[in-house]
CSV table of C-alpha atoms in Angstrom, one decimal:
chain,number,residue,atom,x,y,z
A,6,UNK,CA,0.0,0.0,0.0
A,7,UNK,CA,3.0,2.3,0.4
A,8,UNK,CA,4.6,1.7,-2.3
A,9,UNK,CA,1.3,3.2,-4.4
A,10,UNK,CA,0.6,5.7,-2.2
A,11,UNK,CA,4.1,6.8,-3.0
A,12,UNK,CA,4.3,6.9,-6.6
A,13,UNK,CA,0.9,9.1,-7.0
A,14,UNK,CA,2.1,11.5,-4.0
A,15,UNK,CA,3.1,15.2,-4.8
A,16,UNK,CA,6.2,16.4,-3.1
A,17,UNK,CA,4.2,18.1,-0.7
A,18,UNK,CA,2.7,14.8,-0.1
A,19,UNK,CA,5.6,13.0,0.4
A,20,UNK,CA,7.0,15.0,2.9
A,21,UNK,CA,3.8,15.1,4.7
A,22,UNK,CA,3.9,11.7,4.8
A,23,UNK,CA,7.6,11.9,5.8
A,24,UNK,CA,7.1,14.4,8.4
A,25,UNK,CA,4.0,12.2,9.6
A,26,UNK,CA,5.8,9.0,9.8
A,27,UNK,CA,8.1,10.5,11.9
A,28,UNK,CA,6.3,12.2,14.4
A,29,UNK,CA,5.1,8.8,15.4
A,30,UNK,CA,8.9,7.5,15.9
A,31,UNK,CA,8.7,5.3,12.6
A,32,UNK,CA,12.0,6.1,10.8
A,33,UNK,CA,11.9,3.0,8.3
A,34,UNK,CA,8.7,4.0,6.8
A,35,UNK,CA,10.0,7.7,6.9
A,36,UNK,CA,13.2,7.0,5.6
A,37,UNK,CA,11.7,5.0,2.6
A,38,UNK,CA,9.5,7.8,1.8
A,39,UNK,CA,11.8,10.9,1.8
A,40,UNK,CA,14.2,8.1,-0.5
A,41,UNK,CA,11.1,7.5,-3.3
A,42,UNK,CA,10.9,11.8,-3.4
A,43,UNK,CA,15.1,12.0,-3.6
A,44,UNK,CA,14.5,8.9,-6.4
A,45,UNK,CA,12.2,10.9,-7.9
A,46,UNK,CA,14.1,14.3,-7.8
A,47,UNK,CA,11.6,16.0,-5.7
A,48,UNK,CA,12.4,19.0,-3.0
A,49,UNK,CA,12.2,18.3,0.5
A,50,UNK,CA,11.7,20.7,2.7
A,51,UNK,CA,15.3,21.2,4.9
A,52,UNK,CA,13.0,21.1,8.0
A,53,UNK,CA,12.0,17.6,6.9
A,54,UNK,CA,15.6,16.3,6.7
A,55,UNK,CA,16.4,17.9,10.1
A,56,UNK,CA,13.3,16.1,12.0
A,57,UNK,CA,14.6,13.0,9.7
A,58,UNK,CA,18.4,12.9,11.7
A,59,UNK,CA,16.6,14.1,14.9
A,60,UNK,CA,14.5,11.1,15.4
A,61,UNK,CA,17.5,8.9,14.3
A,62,UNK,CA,19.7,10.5,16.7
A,63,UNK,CA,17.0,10.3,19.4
A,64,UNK,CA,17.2,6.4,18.4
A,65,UNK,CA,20.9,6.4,18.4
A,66,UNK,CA,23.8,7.3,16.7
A,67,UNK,CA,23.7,3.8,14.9
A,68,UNK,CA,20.2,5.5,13.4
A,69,UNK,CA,22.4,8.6,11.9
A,70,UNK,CA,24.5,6.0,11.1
A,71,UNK,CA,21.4,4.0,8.9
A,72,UNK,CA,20.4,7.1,7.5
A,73,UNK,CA,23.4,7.6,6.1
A,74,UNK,CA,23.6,4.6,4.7
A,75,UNK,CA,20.3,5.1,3.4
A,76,UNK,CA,21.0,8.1,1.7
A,77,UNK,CA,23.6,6.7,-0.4
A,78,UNK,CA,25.3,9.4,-1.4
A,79,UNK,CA,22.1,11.6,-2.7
A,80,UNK,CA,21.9,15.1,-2.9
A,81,UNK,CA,20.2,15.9,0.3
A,82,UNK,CA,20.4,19.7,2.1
A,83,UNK,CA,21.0,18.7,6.1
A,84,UNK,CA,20.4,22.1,8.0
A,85,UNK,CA,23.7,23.6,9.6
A,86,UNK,CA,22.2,23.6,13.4
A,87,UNK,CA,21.7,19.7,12.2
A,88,UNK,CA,24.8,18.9,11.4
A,89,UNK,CA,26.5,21.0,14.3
A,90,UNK,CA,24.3,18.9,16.8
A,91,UNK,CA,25.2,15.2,15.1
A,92,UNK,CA,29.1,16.7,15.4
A,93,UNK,CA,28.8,18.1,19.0
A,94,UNK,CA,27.3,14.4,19.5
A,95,UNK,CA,30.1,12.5,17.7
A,96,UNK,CA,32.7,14.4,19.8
A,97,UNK,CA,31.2,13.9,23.3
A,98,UNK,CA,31.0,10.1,22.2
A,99,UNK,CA,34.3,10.3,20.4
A,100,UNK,CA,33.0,9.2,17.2
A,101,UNK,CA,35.8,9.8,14.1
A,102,UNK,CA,33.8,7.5,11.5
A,103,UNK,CA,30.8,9.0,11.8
A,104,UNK,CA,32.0,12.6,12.3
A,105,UNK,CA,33.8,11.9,8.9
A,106,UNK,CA,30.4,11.1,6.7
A,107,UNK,CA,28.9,14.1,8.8
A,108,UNK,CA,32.0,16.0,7.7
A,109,UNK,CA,31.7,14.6,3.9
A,110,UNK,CA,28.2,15.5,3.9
A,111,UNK,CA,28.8,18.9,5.1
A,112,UNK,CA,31.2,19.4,2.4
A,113,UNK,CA,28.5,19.0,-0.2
A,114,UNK,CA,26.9,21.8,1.1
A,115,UNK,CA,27.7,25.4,2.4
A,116,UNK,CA,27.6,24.3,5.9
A,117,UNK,CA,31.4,23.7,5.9
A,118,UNK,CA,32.1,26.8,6.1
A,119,UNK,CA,29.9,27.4,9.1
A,120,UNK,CA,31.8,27.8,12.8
A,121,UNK,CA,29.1,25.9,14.0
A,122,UNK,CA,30.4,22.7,12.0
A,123,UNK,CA,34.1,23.6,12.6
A,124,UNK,CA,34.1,23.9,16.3
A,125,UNK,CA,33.2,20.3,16.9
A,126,UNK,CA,35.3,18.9,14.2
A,127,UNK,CA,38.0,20.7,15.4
A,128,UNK,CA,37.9,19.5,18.6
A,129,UNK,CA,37.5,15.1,18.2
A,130,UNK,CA,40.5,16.0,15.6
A,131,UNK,CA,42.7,17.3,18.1
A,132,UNK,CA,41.3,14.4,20.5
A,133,UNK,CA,42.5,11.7,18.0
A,134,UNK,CA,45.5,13.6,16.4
A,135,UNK,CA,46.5,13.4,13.5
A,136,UNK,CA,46.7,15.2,10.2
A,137,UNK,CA,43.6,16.5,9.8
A,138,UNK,CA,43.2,18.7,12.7
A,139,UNK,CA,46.0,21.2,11.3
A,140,UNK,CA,43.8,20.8,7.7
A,141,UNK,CA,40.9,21.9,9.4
A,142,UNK,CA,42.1,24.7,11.1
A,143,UNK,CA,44.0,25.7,7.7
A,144,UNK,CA,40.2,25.4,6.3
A,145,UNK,CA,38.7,27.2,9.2
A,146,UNK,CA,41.0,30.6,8.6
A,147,UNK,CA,40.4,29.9,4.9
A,148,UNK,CA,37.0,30.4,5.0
A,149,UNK,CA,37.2,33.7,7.0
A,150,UNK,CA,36.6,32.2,10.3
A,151,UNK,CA,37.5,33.6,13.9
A,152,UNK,CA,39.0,30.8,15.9
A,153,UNK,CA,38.7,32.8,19.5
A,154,UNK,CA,41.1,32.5,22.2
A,155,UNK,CA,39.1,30.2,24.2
A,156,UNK,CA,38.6,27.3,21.7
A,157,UNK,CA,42.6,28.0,20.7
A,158,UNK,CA,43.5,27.0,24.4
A,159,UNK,CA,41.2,24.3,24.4
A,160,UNK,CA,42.7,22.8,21.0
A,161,UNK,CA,46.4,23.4,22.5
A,162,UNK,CA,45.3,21.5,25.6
A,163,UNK,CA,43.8,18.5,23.7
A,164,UNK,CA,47.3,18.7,22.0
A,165,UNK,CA,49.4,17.7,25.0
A,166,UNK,CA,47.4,14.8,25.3
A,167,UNK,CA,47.7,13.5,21.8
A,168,UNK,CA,51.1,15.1,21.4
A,169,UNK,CA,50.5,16.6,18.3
A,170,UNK,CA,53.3,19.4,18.6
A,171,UNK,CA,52.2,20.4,14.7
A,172,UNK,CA,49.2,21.1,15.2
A,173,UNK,CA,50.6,23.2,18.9
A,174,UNK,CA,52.6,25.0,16.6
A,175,UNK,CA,49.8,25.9,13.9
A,176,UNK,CA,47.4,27.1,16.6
A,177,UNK,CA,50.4,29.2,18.1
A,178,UNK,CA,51.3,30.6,14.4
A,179,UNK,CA,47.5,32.2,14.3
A,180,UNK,CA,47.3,33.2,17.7
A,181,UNK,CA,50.6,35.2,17.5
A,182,UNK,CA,49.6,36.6,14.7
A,183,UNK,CA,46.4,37.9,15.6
A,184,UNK,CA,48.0,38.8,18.8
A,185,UNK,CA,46.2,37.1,21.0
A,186,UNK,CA,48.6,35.2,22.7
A,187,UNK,CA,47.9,35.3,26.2
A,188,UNK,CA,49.5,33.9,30.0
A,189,UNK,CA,46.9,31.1,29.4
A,190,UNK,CA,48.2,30.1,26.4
A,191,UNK,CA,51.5,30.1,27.4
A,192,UNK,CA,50.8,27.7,30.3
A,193,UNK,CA,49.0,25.3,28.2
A,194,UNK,CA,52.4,25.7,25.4
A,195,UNK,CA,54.5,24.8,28.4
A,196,UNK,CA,52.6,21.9,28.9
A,197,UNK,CA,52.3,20.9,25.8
A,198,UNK,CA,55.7,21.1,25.2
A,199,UNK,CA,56.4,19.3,28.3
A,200,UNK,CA,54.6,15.9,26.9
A,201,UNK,CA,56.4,16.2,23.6
């Protein structure tokens, strides 16, 4: 019955039915319906697509994680405060492969360049290590960004634990030049320095 529902439905209809679906906690039948209106090149509302990855997430990340899946790689709009939320999530739970398909789906859109999506990224990069912490923050100041002094120190202090002295350095190299380097940030250098 839902499969003919769906191919006589309008867009509007569809993501009616979507938005319906999903007030009542069913994601399956939600997800299979905003798919058919991707399928069939319809627009979906980006209010739509947030409730869809907020009743996943309120399922659990291995939800997001299905929706993702689901998605396959279709053009979809996620709203920025959406994304920012799923990343603020991945980095409380320490999540790296998820943040990364949040990140690549960012990417297809113009929320990459928001600070919103940044921040969090920023910070489970510097709590891994790695190279892509220092490409992030390269992407940040890029895009026109601010990094403030504040999340600076943090990402210095989450670089004494991974010992990531590069990416120390980097976040030093923008601080001084914005001069903004501060007692603070001395003391977390020093301590940085003194795991290296």
């Amino acid at each position: 019955v839902l499969a003919e529902l769906q191919e006589e439905a309008t867009a509007r209809g569809l993501a009616l039915a979507t938005r319906g679906f999903l007030k009542s906690g069913k994601l399956d039948p939600a997800l299979a319906t905003f798919v058919t209106a991707l399928d069939r090149d319809m627009v979906i509302p980006p209010r739509v697509v947030g409730d869809l990855f907020k009743v996943a997430h309120a399922k659990g990340p291995q939800m997001v994680q299905h929706v993702l899946e689901k998605l396959g790689g279709r053009e979809v709009e996620v709203p920025t405060e959406c994304l920012a939320a799923l990343l603020h999530d991945c980095l409380q739970r320490g999540d790296v492969a998820l943040a990364r398909q949040l990140e690549a789906l960012a990417l297809k859109q113009d929320s990459a360049k928001h600070y919103s999506v940044f921040e969090p990224l920023l910070k489970l990069h510097a709590k891994v290590g790695g190279t892509r912490a220092v490409e992030l923050f390269e992407e940040l100041q890029g895009a026109g960004l601010f990094a403030s002094e504040g999340l600076c120190g943090n990402l210095l202090a989450k670089c004494g634990e991974t010992q990531d002295l590069k990416f120390a350095e980097a976040i030093v190299e923008y601080l001084r030049g914005r001069n903004m380097l501060s007692l603070s940030i001395f003391k977390t250098l020093m301590k940085v320095y003194a795991t290296c």
